[in-house]
GROMACS .gro file of C-alpha atoms in nm:
model
  234
    1MET     CA    1   4.995   7.873   5.507
    2ALA     CA    2   5.264   8.100   5.638
    3ASP     CA    3   5.360   8.474   5.536
    4ILE     CA    4   5.522   8.766   5.656
    5GLU     CA    5   5.459   9.082   5.706
    6ASP     CA    6   5.598   9.475   5.883
    7TYR     CA    7   5.676   9.442   6.221
    8PRO     CA    8   5.918   9.653   6.371
    9GLU     CA    9   5.870   9.586   6.709
   10GLY     CA   10   5.943   9.283   6.634
   11GLU     CA   11   6.196   8.958   6.593
   12PHE     CA   12   6.233   8.670   6.322
   13HIS     CA   13   6.547   8.431   6.408
   14GLY     CA   14   6.644   8.209   6.063
   15VAL     CA   15   6.865   8.041   5.870
   16VAL     CA   16   7.000   8.212   5.535
   17HIS     CA   17   7.068   7.867   5.280
   18LEU     CA   18   7.338   8.063   4.987
   19LEU     CA   19   7.152   7.876   4.639
   20SER     CA   20   7.240   7.821   4.273
   21ASP     CA   21   7.002   7.963   4.050
   22GLU     CA   22   6.884   7.637   3.906
   23GLN     CA   23   6.767   7.559   4.323
   24MET     CA   24   6.610   7.864   4.337
   25SER     CA   25   6.433   7.798   4.041
   26ARG     CA   26   6.319   7.482   4.137
   27LEU     CA   27   6.222   7.653   4.435
   28ASP     CA   28   6.011   7.909   4.331
   29ALA     CA   29   5.790   7.616   4.102
   30MET     CA   30   5.747   7.472   4.508
   31GLU     CA   31   5.582   7.795   4.625
   32LEU     CA   32   5.344   7.854   4.360
   33THR     CA   33   5.112   8.105   4.591
   34TYR     CA   34   5.394   8.315   4.700
   35HIS     CA   35   5.706   8.498   4.518
   36ARG     CA   36   6.005   8.628   4.594
   37ILE     CA   37   6.102   8.968   4.754
   38VAL     CA   38   6.436   9.118   4.904
   39VAL     CA   39   6.508   9.217   5.284
   40ASN     CA   40   6.739   9.273   5.492
   41SER     CA   41   6.855   9.068   5.711
   42ILE     CA   42   7.127   9.063   6.028
   43ASN     CA   43   7.294   8.785   6.167
   44TYR     CA   44   7.420   8.700   6.514
   45GLN     CA   45   7.764   8.892   6.454
   46GLU     CA   46   7.581   9.240   6.380
   47GLN     CA   47   7.610   9.191   5.972
   48THR     CA   48   7.372   9.209   5.701
   49HIS     CA   49   7.304   9.075   5.463
   50LEU     CA   50   7.005   9.148   5.186
   51VAL     CA   51   6.816   8.784   5.125
   52TYR     CA   52   6.491   8.626   4.934
   53ILE     CA   53   6.181   8.577   5.126
   54TYR     CA   54   5.887   8.388   5.021
   55LYS     CA   55   5.566   8.648   5.077
   56MET     CA   56   5.207   8.528   4.939
   57ASN     CA   57   5.055   8.635   4.711
   58ILE     CA   58   4.679   8.610   4.805
   59GLU     CA   59   4.603   8.939   4.936
   60ASN     CA   60   4.394   9.008   5.316
   61GLN     CA   61   4.433   8.629   5.506
   62PRO     CA   62   4.236   8.563   5.757
   63ILE     CA   63   4.577   8.604   6.078
   64GLY     CA   64   4.543   8.265   6.228
   65LEU     CA   65   4.756   8.078   6.484
   66PRO     CA   66   5.065   7.821   6.352
   67SER     CA   67   4.974   7.438   6.343
   68GLU     CA   68   5.161   7.185   6.634
   69ARG     CA   69   5.299   7.004   6.338
   70TYR     CA   70   5.434   7.330   6.155
   71LEU     CA   71   5.610   7.492   6.468
   72ASP     CA   72   5.756   7.141   6.566
   73ILE     CA   73   5.911   7.142   6.209
   74ILE     CA   74   6.045   7.521   6.310
   75ILE     CA   75   6.211   7.407   6.596
   76LYS     CA   76   6.366   7.140   6.516
   77GLY     CA   77   6.574   7.334   6.219
   78CYS     CA   78   6.614   7.550   6.515
   79GLU     CA   79   6.803   7.356   6.699
   80TYR     CA   80   6.965   7.180   6.470
   81TYR     CA   81   7.129   7.484   6.318
   82LYS     CA   82   7.161   7.659   6.647
   83VAL     CA   83   6.934   7.947   6.633
   84GLN     CA   84   6.998   8.118   6.960
   85PRO     CA   85   6.850   7.902   7.277
   86GLU     CA   86   6.639   8.211   7.363
   87TYR     CA   87   6.417   8.245   7.074
   88ILE     CA   88   6.403   7.847   7.041
   89ASN     CA   89   6.211   7.808   7.440
   90ARG     CA   90   5.998   8.175   7.292
   91LEU     CA   91   5.891   7.859   7.015
   92LYS     CA   92   5.874   7.638   7.224
   93TYR     CA   93   5.677   7.767   7.595
   94GLN     CA   94   5.565   8.095   7.477
   95GLN     CA   95   5.409   7.988   7.103
   96ALA     CA   96   5.032   7.976   7.121
   97VAL     CA   97   4.943   7.694   6.859
   98ILE     CA   98   4.701   7.533   6.704
   99PRO     CA   99   4.632   7.162   6.843
  100ARG     CA  100   4.738   6.862   6.621
  101ARG     CA  101   4.408   6.664   6.533
  102GLN     CA  102   4.414   6.327   6.728
  103PRO     CA  103   4.378   6.013   6.543
  104HIS     CA  104   3.995   5.967   6.700
  105MET     CA  105   3.921   6.317   6.519
  106PHE     CA  106   4.053   6.231   6.183
  107GLN     CA  107   3.803   6.204   5.857
  108SER     CA  108   3.782   6.026   5.602
  109PHE     CA  109   3.601   6.042   5.192
  110THR     CA  110   3.329   5.776   5.270
  111ASN     CA  111   3.077   5.824   4.996
  112ILE     CA  112   3.253   5.645   4.767
  113PRO     CA  113   2.998   5.509   4.528
  114GLU     CA  114   2.996   5.115   4.569
  115ASP     CA  115   3.162   4.861   4.312
  116VAL     CA  116   3.333   5.180   4.074
  117PHE     CA  117   3.668   5.140   4.030
  118TYR     CA  118   3.903   5.290   3.761
  119SER     CA  119   4.193   5.194   3.649
  120VAL     CA  120   4.609   5.325   3.657
  121GLU     CA  121   4.601   5.440   3.355
  122GLU     CA  122   4.254   5.629   3.330
  123LEU     CA  123   4.396   5.822   3.641
  124THR     CA  124   4.685   5.911   3.482
  125ARG     CA  125   4.495   6.045   3.189
  126ARG     CA  126   4.270   6.296   3.356
  127ASN     CA  127   4.610   6.444   3.480
  128GLY     CA  128   4.426   6.820   3.337
  129ASN     CA  129   4.606   6.812   3.034
  130ASP     CA  130   4.327   6.742   2.829
  131PRO     CA  131   4.030   6.979   2.811
  132THR     CA  132   3.809   6.699   2.756
  133LEU     CA  133   3.842   6.492   3.080
  134PRO     CA  134   3.752   6.624   3.399
  135LEU     CA  135   4.092   6.646   3.694
  136TRP     CA  136   4.120   6.403   3.912
  137LEU     CA  137   4.383   6.252   4.239
  138SER     CA  138   4.369   5.935   4.445
  139ILE     CA  139   4.416   5.944   4.810
  140ASN     CA  140   4.410   5.625   4.974
  141GLY     CA  141   4.312   5.452   4.661
  142LYS     CA  142   3.985   5.668   4.681
  143ILE     CA  143   3.920   5.850   4.344
  144LEU     CA  144   3.815   6.285   4.359
  145GLU     CA  145   3.668   6.430   4.030
  146TYR     CA  146   3.696   6.877   4.004
  147SER     CA  147   3.407   6.944   3.907
  148GLY     CA  148   3.550   7.276   3.722
  149LEU     CA  149   3.674   7.645   3.785
  150PRO     CA  150   3.323   7.876   3.816
  151PRO     CA  151   3.251   8.163   3.530
  152VAL     CA  152   3.493   8.431   3.526
  153ASP     CA  153   3.261   8.693   3.691
  154HIS     CA  154   3.214   8.455   4.014
  155PRO     CA  155   3.376   8.534   4.306
  156GLU     CA  156   3.519   8.282   4.360
  157TYR     CA  157   3.737   8.207   4.029
  158GLU     CA  158   4.095   8.338   4.118
  159PHE     CA  159   4.090   8.192   4.428
  160GLN     CA  160   3.976   7.831   4.267
  161LYS     CA  161   4.236   7.934   3.950
  162ARG     CA  162   4.477   7.915   4.160
  163THR     CA  163   4.375   7.585   4.354
  164TYR     CA  164   4.398   7.413   4.056
  165THR     CA  165   4.698   7.528   3.851
  166LEU     CA  166   4.824   7.383   4.197
  167VAL     CA  167   4.702   7.062   4.216
  168LYS     CA  168   4.708   6.990   3.875
  169LEU     CA  169   5.091   7.065   3.902
  170ARG     CA  170   5.189   6.859   4.158
  171PHE     CA  171   4.859   6.623   4.196
  172GLY     CA  172   4.706   6.580   3.856
  173GLY     CA  173   4.596   6.201   3.823
  174ARG     CA  174   4.774   6.108   4.083
  175GLU     CA  175   4.804   5.868   4.358
  176VAL     CA  176   4.843   6.152   4.628
  177THR     CA  177   4.930   5.945   4.952
  178GLN     CA  178   5.291   5.974   4.963
  179ILE     CA  179   5.333   6.278   4.786
  180MET     CA  180   5.150   6.466   5.073
  181ALA     CA  181   5.324   6.288   5.343
  182LYS     CA  182   5.650   6.383   5.175
  183ALA     CA  183   5.520   6.756   5.078
  184LEU     CA  184   5.357   6.772   5.449
  185TYR     CA  185   5.630   6.633   5.658
  186GLU     CA  186   5.481   6.556   6.007
  187PRO     CA  187   5.736   6.477   6.267
  188LEU     CA  188   5.531   6.200   6.394
  189TYR     CA  189   5.649   5.967   6.124
  190VAL     CA  190   5.859   5.883   5.929
  191ILE     CA  191   5.965   6.031   5.598
  192PRO     CA  192   5.801   5.782   5.349
  193SER     CA  193   6.046   5.656   5.051
  194ASN     CA  194   5.809   5.421   4.944
  195ASP     CA  195   5.416   5.347   5.019
  196THR     CA  196   5.521   5.034   5.242
  197ASP     CA  197   5.656   5.305   5.492
  198LEU     CA  198   5.335   5.483   5.518
  199CYS     CA  199   5.199   5.339   5.847
  200GLU     CA  200   4.778   5.372   5.867
  201GLN     CA  201   4.790   5.602   6.110
  202HIS     CA  202   5.010   5.840   5.870
  203ARG     CA  203   4.736   5.722   5.564
  204ALA     CA  204   4.461   5.818   5.773
  205GLN     CA  205   4.664   6.150   5.877
  206ILE     CA  206   4.697   6.264   5.541
  207GLU     CA  207   4.352   6.197   5.446
  208ASP     CA  208   4.244   6.420   5.697
  209ASP     CA  209   4.469   6.632   5.588
  210LEU     CA  210   4.297   6.631   5.218
  211TYR     CA  211   3.948   6.610   5.319
  212CYS     CA  212   3.963   6.893   5.598
  213ARG     CA  213   4.127   7.091   5.309
  214ILE     CA  214   3.864   7.003   5.032
  215ASN     CA  215   3.558   7.056   5.252
  216ASN     CA  216   3.659   7.389   5.367
  217ASP     CA  217   3.369   7.637   5.238
  218GLN     CA  218   3.602   7.805   4.972
  219ASN     CA  219   3.611   7.432   4.871
  220LYS     CA  220   3.379   7.168   4.919
  221THR     CA  221   3.094   7.208   4.659
  222TYR     CA  222   3.426   7.162   4.391
  223TRP     CA  223   3.542   6.806   4.474
  224LYS     CA  224   3.346   6.448   4.431
  225PRO     CA  225   3.441   6.042   4.542
  226ILE     CA  226   3.386   5.911   4.260
  227GLY     CA  227   3.547   5.560   4.302
  228ARG     CA  228   3.832   5.335   4.379
  229LEU     CA  229   4.122   5.311   4.175
  230ARG     CA  230   4.186   4.994   4.127
  231VAL     CA  231   4.561   4.835   4.190
  232SER     CA  232   4.689   4.498   3.972
  233ASP     CA  233   4.835   4.280   4.244
  234SER     CA  234   5.229   4.211   4.040
   0.00000   0.00000   0.00000
């Protein structure tokens, strides 16, 4: 996840968008792990403007490189809005990245119980709104169950609480493959408007992304595959 921090010797080029209050509220709802702050910006005509940027709520995150996918999106945006070519070239040729995972490296959820199927209705009911039911989501028809929050005094509680809130709001009780494909836009593939727009490799890439997120050190004990989604032919 990207963040912004003070760096007096550096510069960051971008684009300022004029949004309505309603649009800003929608953006706030999307950026659940961030909050808005006001900073000063200088445009290419040396004019200053106060603008909003998003700052991460989670402190002390490890510093890392951007992914190749993420940098590609930034470069495409810079090219579209005609950011200075020198800056674009710096991103293209000087910025180190975490390379894309190649298809032969993709991982998937394979330990799915045999002959266990659940209906769309059963999945939908487990959207996190009923405290008596566990939180479920489905990826490529594979249903995953969240084991529940740890005790309040557990060192992982705050992280898991944020994760649970985010997953419940965006993915709870839903088949998330197409949703994730839109939210985690990958320039190598089209943005899907329906399930048929998702090729097999794109589906595998999305499942690999979720697999890596769920099987990291902070999440791997909280999710487990419990069955498959039964989809009607009609």
